[in-house]
Short mmCIF file of C-alpha atoms in Angstrom, two decimals:
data_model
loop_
_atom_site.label_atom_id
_atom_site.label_comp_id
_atom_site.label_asym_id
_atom_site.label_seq_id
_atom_site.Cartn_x
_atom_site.Cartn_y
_atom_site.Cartn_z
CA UNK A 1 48.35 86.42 128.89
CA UNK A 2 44.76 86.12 129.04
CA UNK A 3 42.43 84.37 131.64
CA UNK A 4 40.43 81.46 130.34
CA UNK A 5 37.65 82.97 131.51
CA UNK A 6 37.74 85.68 128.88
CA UNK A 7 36.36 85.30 125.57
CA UNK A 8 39.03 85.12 123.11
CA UNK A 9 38.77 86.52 120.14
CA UNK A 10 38.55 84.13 117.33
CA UNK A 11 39.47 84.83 114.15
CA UNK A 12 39.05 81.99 112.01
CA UNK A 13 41.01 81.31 108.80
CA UNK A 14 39.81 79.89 105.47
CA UNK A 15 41.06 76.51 104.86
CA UNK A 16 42.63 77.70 101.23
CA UNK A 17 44.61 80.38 102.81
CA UNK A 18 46.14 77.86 105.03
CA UNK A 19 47.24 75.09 102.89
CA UNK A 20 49.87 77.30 100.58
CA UNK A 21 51.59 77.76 103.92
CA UNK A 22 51.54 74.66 105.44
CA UNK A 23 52.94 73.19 101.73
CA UNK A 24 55.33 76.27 101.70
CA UNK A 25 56.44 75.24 104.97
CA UNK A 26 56.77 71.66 104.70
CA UNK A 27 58.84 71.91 101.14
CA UNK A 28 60.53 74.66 103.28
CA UNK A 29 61.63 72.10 105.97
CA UNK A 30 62.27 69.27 103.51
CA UNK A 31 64.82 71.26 101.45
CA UNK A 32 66.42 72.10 105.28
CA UNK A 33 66.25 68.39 106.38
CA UNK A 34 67.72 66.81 102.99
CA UNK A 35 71.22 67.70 103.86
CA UNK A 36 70.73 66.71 107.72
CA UNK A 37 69.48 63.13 105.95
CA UNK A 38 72.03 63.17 103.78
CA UNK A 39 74.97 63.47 106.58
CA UNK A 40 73.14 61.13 108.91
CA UNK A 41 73.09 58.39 106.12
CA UNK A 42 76.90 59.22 105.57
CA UNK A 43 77.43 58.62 109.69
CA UNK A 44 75.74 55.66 109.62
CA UNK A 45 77.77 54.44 107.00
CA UNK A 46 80.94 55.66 108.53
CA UNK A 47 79.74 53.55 112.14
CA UNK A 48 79.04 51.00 110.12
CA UNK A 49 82.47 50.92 108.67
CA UNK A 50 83.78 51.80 112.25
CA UNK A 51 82.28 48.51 113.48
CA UNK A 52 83.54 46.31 110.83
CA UNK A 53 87.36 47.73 111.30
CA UNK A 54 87.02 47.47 114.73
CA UNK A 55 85.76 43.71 114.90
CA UNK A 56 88.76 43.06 112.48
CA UNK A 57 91.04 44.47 114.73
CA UNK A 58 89.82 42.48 117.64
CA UNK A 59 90.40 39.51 115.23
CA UNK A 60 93.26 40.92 114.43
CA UNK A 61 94.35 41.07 118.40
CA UNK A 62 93.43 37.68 118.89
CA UNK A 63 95.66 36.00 116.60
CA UNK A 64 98.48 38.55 117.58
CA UNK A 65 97.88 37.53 121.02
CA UNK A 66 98.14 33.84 120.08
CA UNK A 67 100.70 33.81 117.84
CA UNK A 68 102.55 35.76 121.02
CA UNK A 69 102.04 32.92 123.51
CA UNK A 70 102.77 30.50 120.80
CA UNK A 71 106.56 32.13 120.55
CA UNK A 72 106.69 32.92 124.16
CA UNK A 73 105.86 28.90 124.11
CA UNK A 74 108.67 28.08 121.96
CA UNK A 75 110.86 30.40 123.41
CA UNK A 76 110.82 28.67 126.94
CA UNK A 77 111.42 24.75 125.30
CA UNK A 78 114.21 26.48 123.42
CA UNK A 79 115.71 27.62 126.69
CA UNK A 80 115.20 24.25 127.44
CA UNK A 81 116.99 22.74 125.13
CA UNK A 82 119.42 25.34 125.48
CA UNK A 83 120.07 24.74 129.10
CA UNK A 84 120.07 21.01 128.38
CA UNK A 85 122.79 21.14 125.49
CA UNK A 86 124.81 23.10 128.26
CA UNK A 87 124.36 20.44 130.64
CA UNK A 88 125.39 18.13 128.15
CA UNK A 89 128.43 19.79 126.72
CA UNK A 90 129.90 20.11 130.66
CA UNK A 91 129.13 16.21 130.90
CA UNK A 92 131.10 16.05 127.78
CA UNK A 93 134.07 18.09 128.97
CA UNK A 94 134.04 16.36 132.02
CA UNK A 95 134.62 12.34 130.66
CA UNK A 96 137.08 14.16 127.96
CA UNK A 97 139.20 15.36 130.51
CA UNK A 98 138.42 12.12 132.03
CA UNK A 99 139.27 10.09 129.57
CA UNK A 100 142.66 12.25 128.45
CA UNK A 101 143.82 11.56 131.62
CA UNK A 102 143.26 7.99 131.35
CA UNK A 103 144.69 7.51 128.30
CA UNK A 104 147.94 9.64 129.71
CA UNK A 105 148.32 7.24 132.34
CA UNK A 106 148.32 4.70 130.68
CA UNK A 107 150.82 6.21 127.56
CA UNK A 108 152.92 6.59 130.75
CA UNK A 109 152.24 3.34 132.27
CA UNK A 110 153.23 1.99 128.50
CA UNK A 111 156.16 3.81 128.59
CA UNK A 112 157.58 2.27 131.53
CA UNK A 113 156.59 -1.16 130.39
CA UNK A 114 158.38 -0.97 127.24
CA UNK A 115 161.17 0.74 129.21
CA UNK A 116 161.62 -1.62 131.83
CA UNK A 117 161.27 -4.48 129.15
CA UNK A 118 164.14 -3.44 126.70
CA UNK A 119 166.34 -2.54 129.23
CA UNK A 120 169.28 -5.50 130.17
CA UNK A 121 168.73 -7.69 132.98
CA UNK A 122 172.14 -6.78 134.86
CA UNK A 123 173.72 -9.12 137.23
CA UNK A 124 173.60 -7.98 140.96
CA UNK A 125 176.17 -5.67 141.25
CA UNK A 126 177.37 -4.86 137.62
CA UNK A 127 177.22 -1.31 136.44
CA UNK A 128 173.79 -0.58 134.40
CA UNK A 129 174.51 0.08 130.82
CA UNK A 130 171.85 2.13 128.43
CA UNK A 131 171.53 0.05 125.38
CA UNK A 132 172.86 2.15 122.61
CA UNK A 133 169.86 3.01 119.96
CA UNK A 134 170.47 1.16 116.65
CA UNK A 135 172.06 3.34 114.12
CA UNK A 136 170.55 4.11 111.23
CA UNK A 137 172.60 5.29 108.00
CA UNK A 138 171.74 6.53 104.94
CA UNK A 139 172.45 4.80 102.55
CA UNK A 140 170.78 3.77 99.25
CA UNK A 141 168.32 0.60 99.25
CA UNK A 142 169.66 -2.30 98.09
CA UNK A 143 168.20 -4.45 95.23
CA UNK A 144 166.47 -7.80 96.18
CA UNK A 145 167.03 -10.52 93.85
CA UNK A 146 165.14 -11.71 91.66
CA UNK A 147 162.76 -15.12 92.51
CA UNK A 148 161.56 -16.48 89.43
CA UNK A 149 158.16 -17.55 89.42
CA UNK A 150 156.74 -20.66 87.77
CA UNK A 151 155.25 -20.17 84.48
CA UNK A 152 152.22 -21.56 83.49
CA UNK A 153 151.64 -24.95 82.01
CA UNK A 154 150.08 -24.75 78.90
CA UNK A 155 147.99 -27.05 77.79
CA UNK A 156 149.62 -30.62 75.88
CA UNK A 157 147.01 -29.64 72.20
CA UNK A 158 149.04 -26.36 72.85
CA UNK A 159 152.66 -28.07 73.26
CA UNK A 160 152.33 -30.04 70.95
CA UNK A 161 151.74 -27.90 68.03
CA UNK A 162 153.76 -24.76 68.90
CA UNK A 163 157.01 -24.44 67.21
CA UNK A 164 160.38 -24.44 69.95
CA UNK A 165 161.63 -21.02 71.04
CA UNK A 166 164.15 -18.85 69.78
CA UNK A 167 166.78 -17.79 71.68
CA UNK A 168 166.93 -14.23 72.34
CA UNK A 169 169.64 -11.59 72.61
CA UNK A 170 169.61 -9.62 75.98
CA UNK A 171 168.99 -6.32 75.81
CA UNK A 172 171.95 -4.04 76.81
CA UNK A 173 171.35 -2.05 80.00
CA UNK A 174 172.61 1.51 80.41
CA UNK A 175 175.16 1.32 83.33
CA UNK A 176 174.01 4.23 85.05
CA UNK A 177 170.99 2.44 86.32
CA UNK A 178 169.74 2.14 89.80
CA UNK A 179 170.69 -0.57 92.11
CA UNK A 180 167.27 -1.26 92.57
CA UNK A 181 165.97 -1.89 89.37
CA UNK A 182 165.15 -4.87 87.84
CA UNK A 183 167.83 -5.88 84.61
#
């Protein structure tokens, strides 16, 4: 290193030597920096995208996150409603089984009633009797006669100008037919 105090040596340089390598140097520099531009653009490009996917998937978060309260939401009035159809179907059970036993006692209570009223009033002192149950045969139903029904009047225009009846013949019936039928 040299002192300030000593006189440098100074060697000057003509202007037209320097400017070839000062141009050399900068179109040196630029060909080295084109590529460095190049892949900076590309980054910022790539953050750029980075940023745009990342405020979708904030979005994207939000509405997941709302949507998941939302069910969570629904979830708890359907346990609710759940718990309250419970409630409801042991309420149910409850005035069934209620109610069937009501209904028993009184189908028993009817019982008795109709019991009590068919059986004979026995005299004080005379052996009960059961009432013997109607007996019921099988036989074949028996034909109801006939009830003739009026005809209707016709009218005396009408009388007066139809001609009298024939008589006519009866049809034979087959003799195997049922009691019940009409001949």
């Amino acid at each position: 290193m040299m002192a300030p105090s000593d006189p440098a040596p100074l060697t000057q340089v003509a202007p037209e030597a320097a400017a070839p390598t000062v141009v050399a140097l900068s179109s040196e520099l630029a060909q080295q920096l084109q590529p460095m531009a190049r892949d900076l653009a590309a980054l910022r490009q790539t953050v750029e995208q980075l940023e745009v996917r990342q405020e979708q998937l904030v979005r994207d978060n939000e509405n997941l996150a709302s949507q998941l309260k939302a069910s969570r939401e629904e979830v708890a009035r359907n346990n609710s409603i759940i718990d309250q159809i419970k409630a409801t179907q042991i309420q149910m059970a409850r005035e069934s089984q209620t109610l069937t036993e009501r209904l028993n006692a009184s189908q028993e209570q009817l019982a008795r009633v109709i019991a009590n009223a068919s059986e004979p009033k026995a005299m004080p002192g005379a052996p009960k009797v059961m009432p013997e149950e109607p007996k019921v045969s099988p036989e074949e139903p028996k034909a109801m006669r006939e009830i003739p029904l009026p005809r209707p009047r016709q009218s005396a225009n009408v009388a007066q100008t139809q001609k009298p009846a024939r008589p006519q013949a009866k049809k034979p019936q087959p003799s195997s037919a049922w009691p019940w039928s009409v001949r």
